[in-house]
PDB file of C-alpha atoms in Angstrom:
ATOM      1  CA  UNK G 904     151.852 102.695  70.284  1.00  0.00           C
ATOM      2  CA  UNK G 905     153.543  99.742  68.938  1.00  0.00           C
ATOM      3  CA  UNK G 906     151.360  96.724  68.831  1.00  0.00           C
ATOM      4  CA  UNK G 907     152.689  93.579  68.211  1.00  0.00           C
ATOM      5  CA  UNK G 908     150.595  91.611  65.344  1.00  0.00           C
ATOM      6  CA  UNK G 909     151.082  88.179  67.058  1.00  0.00           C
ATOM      7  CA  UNK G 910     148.891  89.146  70.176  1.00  0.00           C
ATOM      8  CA  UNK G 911     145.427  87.714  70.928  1.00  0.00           C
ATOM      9  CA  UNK G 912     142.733  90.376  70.221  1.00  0.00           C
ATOM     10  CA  UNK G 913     141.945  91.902  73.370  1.00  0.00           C
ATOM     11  CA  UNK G 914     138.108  91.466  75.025  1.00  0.00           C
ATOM     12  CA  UNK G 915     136.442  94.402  74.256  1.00  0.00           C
ATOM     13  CA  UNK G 916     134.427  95.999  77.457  1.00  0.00           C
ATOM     14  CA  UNK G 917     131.181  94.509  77.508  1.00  0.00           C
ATOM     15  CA  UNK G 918     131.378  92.201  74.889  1.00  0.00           C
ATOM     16  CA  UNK G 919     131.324  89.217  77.007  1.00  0.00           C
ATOM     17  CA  UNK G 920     128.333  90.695  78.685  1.00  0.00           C
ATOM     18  CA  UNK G 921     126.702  90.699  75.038  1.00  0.00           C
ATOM     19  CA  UNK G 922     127.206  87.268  74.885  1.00  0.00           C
ATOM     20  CA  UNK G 923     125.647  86.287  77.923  1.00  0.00           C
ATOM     21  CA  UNK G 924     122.647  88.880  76.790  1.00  0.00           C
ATOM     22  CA  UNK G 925     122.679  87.040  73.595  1.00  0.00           C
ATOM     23  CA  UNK G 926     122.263  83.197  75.102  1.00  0.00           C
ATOM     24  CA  UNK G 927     120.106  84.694  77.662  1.00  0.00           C
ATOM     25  CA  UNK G 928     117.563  86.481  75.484  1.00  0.00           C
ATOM     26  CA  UNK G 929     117.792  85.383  72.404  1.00  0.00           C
ATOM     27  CA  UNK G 930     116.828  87.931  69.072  1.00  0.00           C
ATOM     28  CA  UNK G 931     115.340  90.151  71.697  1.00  0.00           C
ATOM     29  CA  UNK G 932     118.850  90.793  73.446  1.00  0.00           C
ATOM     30  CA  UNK G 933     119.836  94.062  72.147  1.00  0.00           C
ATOM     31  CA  UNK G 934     116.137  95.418  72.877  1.00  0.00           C
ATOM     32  CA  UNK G 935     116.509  94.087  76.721  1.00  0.00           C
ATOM     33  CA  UNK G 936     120.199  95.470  76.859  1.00  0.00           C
ATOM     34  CA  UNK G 937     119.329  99.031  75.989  1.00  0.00           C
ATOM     35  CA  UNK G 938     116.895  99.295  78.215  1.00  0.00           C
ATOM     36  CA  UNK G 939     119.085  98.047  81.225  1.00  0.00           C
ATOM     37  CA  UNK G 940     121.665 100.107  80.084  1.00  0.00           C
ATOM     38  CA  UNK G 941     119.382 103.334  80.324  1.00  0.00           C
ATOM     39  CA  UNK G 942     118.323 102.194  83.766  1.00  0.00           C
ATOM     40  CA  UNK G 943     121.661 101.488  84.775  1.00  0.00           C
ATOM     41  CA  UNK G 944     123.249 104.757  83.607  1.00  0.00           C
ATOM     42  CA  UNK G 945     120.094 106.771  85.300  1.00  0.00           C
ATOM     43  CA  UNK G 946     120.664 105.209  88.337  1.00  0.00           C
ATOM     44  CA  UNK G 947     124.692 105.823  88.620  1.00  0.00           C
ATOM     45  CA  UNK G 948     124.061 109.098  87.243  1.00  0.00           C
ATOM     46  CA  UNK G 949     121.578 110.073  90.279  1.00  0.00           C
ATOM     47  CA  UNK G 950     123.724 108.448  93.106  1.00  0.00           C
ATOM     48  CA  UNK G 951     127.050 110.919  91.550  1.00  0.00           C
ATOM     49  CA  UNK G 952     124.592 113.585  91.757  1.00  0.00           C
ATOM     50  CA  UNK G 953     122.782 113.326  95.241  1.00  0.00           C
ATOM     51  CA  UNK G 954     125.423 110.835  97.414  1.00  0.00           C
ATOM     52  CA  UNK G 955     122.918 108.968  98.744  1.00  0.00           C
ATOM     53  CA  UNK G 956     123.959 106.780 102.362  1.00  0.00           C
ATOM     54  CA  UNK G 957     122.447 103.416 103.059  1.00  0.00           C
ATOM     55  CA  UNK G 958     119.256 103.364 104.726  1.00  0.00           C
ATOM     56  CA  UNK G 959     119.588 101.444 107.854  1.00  0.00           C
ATOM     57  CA  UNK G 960     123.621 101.973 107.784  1.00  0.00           C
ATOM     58  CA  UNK G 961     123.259  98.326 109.300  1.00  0.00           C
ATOM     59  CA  UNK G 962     121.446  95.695 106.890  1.00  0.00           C
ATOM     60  CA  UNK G 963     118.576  94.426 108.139  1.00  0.00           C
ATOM     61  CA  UNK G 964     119.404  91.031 106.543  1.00  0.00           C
ATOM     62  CA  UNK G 965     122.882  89.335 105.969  1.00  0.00           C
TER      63      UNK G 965
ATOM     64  CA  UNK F 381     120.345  58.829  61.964  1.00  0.00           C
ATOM     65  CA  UNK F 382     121.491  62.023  60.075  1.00  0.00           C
ATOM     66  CA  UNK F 383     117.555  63.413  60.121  1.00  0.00           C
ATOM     67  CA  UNK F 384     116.179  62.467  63.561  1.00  0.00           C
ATOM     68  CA  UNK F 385     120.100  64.395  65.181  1.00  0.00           C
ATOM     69  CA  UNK F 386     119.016  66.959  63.227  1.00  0.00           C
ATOM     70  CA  UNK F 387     115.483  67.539  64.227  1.00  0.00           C
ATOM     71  CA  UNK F 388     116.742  67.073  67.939  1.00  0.00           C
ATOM     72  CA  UNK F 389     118.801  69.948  67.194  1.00  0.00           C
ATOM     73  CA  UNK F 390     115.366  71.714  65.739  1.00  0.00           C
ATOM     74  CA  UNK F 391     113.640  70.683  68.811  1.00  0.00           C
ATOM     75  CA  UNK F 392     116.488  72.112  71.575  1.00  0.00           C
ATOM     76  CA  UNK F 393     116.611  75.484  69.250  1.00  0.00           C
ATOM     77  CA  UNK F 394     112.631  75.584  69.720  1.00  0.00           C
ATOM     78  CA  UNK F 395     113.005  74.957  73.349  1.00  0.00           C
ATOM     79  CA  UNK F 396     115.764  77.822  73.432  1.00  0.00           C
ATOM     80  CA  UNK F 397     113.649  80.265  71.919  1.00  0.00           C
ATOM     81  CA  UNK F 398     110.863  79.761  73.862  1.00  0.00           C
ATOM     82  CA  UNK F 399     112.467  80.292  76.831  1.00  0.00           C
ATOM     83  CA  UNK F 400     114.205  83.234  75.625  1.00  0.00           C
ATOM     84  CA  UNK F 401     111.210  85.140  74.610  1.00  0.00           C
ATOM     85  CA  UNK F 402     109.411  84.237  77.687  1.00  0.00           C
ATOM     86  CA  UNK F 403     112.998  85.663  79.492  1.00  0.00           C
ATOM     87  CA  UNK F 404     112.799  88.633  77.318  1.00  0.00           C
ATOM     88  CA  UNK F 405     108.688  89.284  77.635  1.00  0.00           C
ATOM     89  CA  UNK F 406     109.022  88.763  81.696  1.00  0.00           C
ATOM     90  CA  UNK F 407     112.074  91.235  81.981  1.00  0.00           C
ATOM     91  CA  UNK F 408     110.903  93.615  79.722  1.00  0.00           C
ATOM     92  CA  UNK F 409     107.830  94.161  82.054  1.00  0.00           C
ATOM     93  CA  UNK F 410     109.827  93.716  84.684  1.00  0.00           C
ATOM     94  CA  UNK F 411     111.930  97.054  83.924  1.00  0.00           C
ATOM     95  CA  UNK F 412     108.923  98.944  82.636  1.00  0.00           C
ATOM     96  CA  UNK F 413     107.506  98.344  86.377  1.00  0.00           C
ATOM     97  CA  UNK F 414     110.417 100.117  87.192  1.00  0.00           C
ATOM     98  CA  UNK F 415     110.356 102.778  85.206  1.00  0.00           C
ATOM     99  CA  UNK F 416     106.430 103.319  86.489  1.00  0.00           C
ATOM    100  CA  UNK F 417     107.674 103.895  89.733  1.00  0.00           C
ATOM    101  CA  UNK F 418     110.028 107.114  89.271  1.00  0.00           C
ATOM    102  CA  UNK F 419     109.391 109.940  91.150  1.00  0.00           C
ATOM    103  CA  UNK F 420     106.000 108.028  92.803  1.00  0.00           C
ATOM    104  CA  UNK F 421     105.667 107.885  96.328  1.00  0.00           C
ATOM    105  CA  UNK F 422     106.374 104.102  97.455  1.00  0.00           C
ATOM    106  CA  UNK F 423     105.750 101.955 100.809  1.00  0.00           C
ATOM    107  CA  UNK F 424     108.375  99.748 101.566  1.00  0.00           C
ATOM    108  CA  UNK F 425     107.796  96.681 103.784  1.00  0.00           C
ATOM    109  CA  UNK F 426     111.017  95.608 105.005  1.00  0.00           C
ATOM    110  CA  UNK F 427     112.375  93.208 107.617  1.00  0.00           C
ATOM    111  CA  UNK F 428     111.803  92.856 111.232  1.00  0.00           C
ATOM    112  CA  UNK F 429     108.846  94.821 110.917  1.00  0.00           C
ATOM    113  CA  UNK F 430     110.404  98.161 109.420  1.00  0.00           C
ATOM    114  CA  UNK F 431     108.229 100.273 107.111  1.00  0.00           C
ATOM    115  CA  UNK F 432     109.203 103.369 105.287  1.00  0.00           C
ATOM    116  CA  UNK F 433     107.845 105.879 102.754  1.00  0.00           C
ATOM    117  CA  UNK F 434     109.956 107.730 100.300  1.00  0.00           C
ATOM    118  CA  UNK F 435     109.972 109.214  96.349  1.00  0.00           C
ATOM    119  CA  UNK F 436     111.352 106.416  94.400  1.00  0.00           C
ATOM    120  CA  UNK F 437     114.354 107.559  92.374  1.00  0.00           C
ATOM    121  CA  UNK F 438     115.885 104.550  90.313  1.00  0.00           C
ATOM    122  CA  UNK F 439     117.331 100.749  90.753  1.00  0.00           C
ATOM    123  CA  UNK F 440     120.429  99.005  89.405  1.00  0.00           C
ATOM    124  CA  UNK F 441     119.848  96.232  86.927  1.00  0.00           C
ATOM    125  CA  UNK F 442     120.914  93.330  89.836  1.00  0.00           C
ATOM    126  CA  UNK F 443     117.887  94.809  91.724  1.00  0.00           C
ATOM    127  CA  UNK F 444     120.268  94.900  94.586  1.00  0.00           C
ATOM    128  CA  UNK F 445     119.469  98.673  95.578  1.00  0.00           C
ATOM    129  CA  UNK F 446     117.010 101.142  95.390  1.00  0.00           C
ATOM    130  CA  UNK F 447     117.767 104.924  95.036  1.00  0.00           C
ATOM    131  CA  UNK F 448     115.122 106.997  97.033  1.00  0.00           C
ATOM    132  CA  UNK F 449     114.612 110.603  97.968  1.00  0.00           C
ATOM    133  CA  UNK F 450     112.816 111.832 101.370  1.00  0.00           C
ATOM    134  CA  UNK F 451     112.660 108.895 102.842  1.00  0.00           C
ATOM    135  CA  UNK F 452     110.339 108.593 105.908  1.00  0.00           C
ATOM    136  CA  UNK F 453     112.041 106.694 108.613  1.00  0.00           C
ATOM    137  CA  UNK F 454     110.773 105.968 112.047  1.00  0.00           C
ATOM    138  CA  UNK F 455     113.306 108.560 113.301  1.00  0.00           C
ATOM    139  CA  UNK F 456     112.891 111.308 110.501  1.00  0.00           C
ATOM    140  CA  UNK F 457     113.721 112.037 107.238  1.00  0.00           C
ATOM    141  CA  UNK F 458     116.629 111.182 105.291  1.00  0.00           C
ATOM    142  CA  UNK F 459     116.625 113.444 101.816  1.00  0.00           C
ATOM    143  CA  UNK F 460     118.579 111.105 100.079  1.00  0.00           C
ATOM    144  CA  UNK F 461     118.965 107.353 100.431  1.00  0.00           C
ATOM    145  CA  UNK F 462     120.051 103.769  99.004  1.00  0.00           C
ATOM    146  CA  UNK F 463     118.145 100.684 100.270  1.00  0.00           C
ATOM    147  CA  UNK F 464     119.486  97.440  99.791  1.00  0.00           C
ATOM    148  CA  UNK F 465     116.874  94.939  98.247  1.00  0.00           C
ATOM    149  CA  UNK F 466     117.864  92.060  99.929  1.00  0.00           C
ATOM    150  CA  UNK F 467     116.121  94.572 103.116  1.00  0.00           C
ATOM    151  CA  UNK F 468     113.243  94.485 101.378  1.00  0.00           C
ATOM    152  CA  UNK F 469     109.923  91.912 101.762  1.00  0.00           C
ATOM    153  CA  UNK F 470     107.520  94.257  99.544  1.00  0.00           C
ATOM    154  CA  UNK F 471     107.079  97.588  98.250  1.00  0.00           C
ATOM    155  CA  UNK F 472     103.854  98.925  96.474  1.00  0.00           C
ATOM    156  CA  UNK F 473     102.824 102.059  94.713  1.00  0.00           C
ATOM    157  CA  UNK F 474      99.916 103.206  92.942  1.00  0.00           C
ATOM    158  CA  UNK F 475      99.667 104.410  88.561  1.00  0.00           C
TER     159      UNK F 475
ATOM    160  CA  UNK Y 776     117.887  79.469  97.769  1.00  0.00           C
ATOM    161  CA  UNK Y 777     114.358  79.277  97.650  1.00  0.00           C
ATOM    162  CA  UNK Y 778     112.126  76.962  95.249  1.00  0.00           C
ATOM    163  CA  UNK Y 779     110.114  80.320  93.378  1.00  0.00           C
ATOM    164  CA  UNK Y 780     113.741  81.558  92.492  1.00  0.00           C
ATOM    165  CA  UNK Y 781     114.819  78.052  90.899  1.00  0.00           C
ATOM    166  CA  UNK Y 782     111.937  77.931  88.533  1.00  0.00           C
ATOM    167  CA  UNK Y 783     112.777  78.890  84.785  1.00  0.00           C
ATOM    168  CA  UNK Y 784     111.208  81.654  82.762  1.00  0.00           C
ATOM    169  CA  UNK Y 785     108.431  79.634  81.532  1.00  0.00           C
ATOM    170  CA  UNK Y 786     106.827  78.173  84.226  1.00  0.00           C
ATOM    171  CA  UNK Y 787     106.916  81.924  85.411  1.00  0.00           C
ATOM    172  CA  UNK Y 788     105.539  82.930  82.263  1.00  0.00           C
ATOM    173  CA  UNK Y 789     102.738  80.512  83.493  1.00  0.00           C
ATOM    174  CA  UNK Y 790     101.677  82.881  86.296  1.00  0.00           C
ATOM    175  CA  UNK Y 791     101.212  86.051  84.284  1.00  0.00           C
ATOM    176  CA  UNK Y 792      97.778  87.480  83.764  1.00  0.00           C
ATOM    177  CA  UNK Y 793      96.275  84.924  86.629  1.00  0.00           C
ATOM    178  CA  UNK Y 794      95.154  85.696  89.431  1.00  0.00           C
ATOM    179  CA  UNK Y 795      97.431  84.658  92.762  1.00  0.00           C
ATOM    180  CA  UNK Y 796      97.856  84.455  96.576  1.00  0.00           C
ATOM    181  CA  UNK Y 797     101.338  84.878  97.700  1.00  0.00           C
ATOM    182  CA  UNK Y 798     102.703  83.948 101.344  1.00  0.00           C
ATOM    183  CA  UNK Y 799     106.046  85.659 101.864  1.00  0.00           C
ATOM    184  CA  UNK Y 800     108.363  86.303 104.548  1.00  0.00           C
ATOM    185  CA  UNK Y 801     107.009  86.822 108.003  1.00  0.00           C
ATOM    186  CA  UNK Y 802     103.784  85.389 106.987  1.00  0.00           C
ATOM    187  CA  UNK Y 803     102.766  88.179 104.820  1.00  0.00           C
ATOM    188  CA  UNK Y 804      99.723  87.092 102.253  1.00  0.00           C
ATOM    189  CA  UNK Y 805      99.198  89.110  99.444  1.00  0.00           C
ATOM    190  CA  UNK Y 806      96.614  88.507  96.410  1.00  0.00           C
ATOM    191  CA  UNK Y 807      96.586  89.655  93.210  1.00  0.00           C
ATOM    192  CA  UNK Y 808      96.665  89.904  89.296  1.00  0.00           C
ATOM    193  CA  UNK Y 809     100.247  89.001  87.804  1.00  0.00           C
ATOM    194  CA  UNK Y 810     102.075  91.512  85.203  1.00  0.00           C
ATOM    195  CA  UNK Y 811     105.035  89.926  85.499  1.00  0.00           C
ATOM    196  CA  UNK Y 812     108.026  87.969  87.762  1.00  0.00           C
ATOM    197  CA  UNK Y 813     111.253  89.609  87.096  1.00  0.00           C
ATOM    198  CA  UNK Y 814     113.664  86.591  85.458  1.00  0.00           C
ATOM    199  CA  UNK Y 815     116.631  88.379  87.439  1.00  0.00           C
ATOM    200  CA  UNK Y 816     115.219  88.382  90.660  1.00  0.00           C
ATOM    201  CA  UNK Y 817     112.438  86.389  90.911  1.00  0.00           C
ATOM    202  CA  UNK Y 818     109.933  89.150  92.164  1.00  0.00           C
ATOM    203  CA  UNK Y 819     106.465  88.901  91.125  1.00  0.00           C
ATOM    204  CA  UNK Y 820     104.820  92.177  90.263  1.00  0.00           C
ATOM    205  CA  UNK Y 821     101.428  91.835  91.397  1.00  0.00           C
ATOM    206  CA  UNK Y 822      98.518  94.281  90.216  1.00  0.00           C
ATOM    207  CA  UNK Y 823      94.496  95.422  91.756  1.00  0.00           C
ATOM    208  CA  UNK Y 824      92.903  97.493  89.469  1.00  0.00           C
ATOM    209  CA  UNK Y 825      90.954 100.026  91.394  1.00  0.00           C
ATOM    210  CA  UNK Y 826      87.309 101.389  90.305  1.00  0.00           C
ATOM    211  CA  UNK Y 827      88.792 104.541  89.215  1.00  0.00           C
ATOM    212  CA  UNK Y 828      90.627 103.277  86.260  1.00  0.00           C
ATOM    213  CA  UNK Y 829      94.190 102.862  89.011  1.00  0.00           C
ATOM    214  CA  UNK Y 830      95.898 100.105  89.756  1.00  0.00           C
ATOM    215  CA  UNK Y 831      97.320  99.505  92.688  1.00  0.00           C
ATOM    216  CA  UNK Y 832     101.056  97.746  92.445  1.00  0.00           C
ATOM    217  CA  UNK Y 833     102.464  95.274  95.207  1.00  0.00           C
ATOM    218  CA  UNK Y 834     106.081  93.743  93.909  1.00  0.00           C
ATOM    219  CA  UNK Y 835     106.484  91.396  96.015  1.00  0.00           C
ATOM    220  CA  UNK Y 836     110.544  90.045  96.298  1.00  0.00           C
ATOM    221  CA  UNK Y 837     111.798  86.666  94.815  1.00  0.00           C
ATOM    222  CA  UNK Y 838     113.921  85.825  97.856  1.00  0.00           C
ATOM    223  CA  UNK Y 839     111.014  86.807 100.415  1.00  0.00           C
ATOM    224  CA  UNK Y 840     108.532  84.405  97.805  1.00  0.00           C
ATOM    225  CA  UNK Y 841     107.373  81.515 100.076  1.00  0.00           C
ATOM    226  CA  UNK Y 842     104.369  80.085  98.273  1.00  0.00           C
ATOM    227  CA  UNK Y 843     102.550  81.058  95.383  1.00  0.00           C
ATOM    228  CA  UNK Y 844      99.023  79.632  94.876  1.00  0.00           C
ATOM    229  CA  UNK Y 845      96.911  80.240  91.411  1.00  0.00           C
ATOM    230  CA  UNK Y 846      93.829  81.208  91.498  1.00  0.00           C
ATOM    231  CA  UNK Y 847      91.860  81.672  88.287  1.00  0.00           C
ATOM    232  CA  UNK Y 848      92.695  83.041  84.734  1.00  0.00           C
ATOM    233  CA  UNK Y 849      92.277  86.810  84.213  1.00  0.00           C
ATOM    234  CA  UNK Y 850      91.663  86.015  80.504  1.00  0.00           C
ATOM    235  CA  UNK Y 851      91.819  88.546  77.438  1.00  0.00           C
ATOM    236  CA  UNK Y 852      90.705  91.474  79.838  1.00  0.00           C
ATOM    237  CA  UNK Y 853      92.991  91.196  82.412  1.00  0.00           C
ATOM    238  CA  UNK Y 854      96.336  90.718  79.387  1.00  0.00           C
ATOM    239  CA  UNK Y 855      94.552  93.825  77.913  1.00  0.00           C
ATOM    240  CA  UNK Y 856      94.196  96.235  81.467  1.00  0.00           C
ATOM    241  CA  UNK Y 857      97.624  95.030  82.459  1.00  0.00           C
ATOM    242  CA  UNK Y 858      99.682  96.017  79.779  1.00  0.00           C
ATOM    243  CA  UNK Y 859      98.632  99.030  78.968  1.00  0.00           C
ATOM    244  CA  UNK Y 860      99.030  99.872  82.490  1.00  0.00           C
ATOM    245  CA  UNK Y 861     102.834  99.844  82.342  1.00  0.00           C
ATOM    246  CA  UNK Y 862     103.063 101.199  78.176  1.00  0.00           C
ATOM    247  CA  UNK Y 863     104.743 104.502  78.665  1.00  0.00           C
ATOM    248  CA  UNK Y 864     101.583 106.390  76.918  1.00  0.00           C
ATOM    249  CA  UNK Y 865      99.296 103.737  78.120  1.00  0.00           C
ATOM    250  CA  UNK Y 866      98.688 102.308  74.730  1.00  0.00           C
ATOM    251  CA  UNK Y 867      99.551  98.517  74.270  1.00  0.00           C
ATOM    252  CA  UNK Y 868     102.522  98.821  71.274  1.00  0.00           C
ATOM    253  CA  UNK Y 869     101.727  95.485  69.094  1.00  0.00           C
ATOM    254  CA  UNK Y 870     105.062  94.279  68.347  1.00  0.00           C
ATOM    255  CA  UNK Y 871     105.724  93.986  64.574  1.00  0.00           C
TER     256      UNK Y 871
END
């Protein structure tokens, strides 16, 4: 692939999100991101698996 | 002029960390309550009076939805289910 | 939005380890020790310690939060029973 050396850097994935991590929690950010990373990944990992459908299909609150 | 900017900037970085290690200190609990809950029964109190029982699975990081397994509805059981937190007034558990 | 969501980490940080009534949505009342109040959310994650060494959990959610009222300081004991509660081998890890 050709790249062109007079293009911005792109944003890498996520790296805006470690930013925000960063300003929100401080020296403890990467500590705080792992673990939500974990929980995130466990919890897309289980809805693939078992296809789980809202329960009521109608939200009880708008 | 030069030393009372600059311990105003001291002060604000002071303030910043405080708040971010309270931030971090309150989340980190936060997710470890969580991660208590997996596989536990738990009672959900919802809106307009609904209540329902199921094996708590896992939640996003928004806390926006809830990932449960045999869920106990007033009409039966679902086996697997998502329940949107905004739905949701209380839940409680036991450890 | 309501008021209990506004608030910023450390006047949350305030509530932890006291004791609490909360009034939520459809006049619910609940009462309890406080481990923590999620900084995403707002929910406040409210523990009774049961005779038998259990604890039972109420989490009660930030947008249903109507009032919170403190009640007394749970002290040394309480910090102590509450976080080992939730330490994955229920051993408080002293951070280094």
């Amino acid at each position: 692939v050709h790249m062109c050396g007079a293009a911005p850097p792109l944003e890498r994935p996520g790296e805006r999100r470690g930013v925000e991590m960063k300003k929100l929690y401080g020296e403890d950010a990467a500590k705080i991101q792992g673990m939500e990373t974990a929980m995130q990944l466990t919890f897309d990992r289980k809805c693939d698996k078992k296809q789980p459908k809202y329960w009521p299909v109608i939200p009880l609150r708008l | 002029t030069t030393v009372s900017a600059s311990s105003a900037a001291d002060a604000h970085g002071v303030a910043l960390r405080d708040e971010q290690r309270a931030r971090s200190l309150l989340r980190e609990r936060f997710l470890r309550s969580l991660l208590a809950m997996c596989g536990r029964p738990v009672r959900f109190s919802m809106y307009e009076k609904v209540q329902v029982e199921a094996k708590f699975g896992a939640s996003d990081i928004d806390v926006l939805n809830f990932q449960v397994s045999d869920l106990q509805t007033p009409i039966g059981v679902q086996k697997e289910a998502l329940l949107r937190c905004p739905d949701i007034i209380t839940y409680n558990f036991e450890i | 939005m309501n008021p209990w969501r506004q608030k910023m980490p450390l006047e949350w940080q305030r509530y932890v380890n006291n004791e609490v009534k909360v009034v939520a949505d459809e006049k619910r009342q609940y009462q309890g020790w406080v481990y923590t109040v999620d900084p995403v959310s707002a929910s406040i994650v409210l523990v009774n310690p049961q005779e038998d060494g259990r604890a039972h959990v109420t989490v009660v959610m930030g947008h249903a939060v109507e009032k919170v009222e403190l009640l007394q300081d749970g002290g040394e004991e309480i910090a102590q029973r509450l976080s080992s509660l939730f330490s994955p081998d229920g051993v408080q890890t002293v951070s280094r």
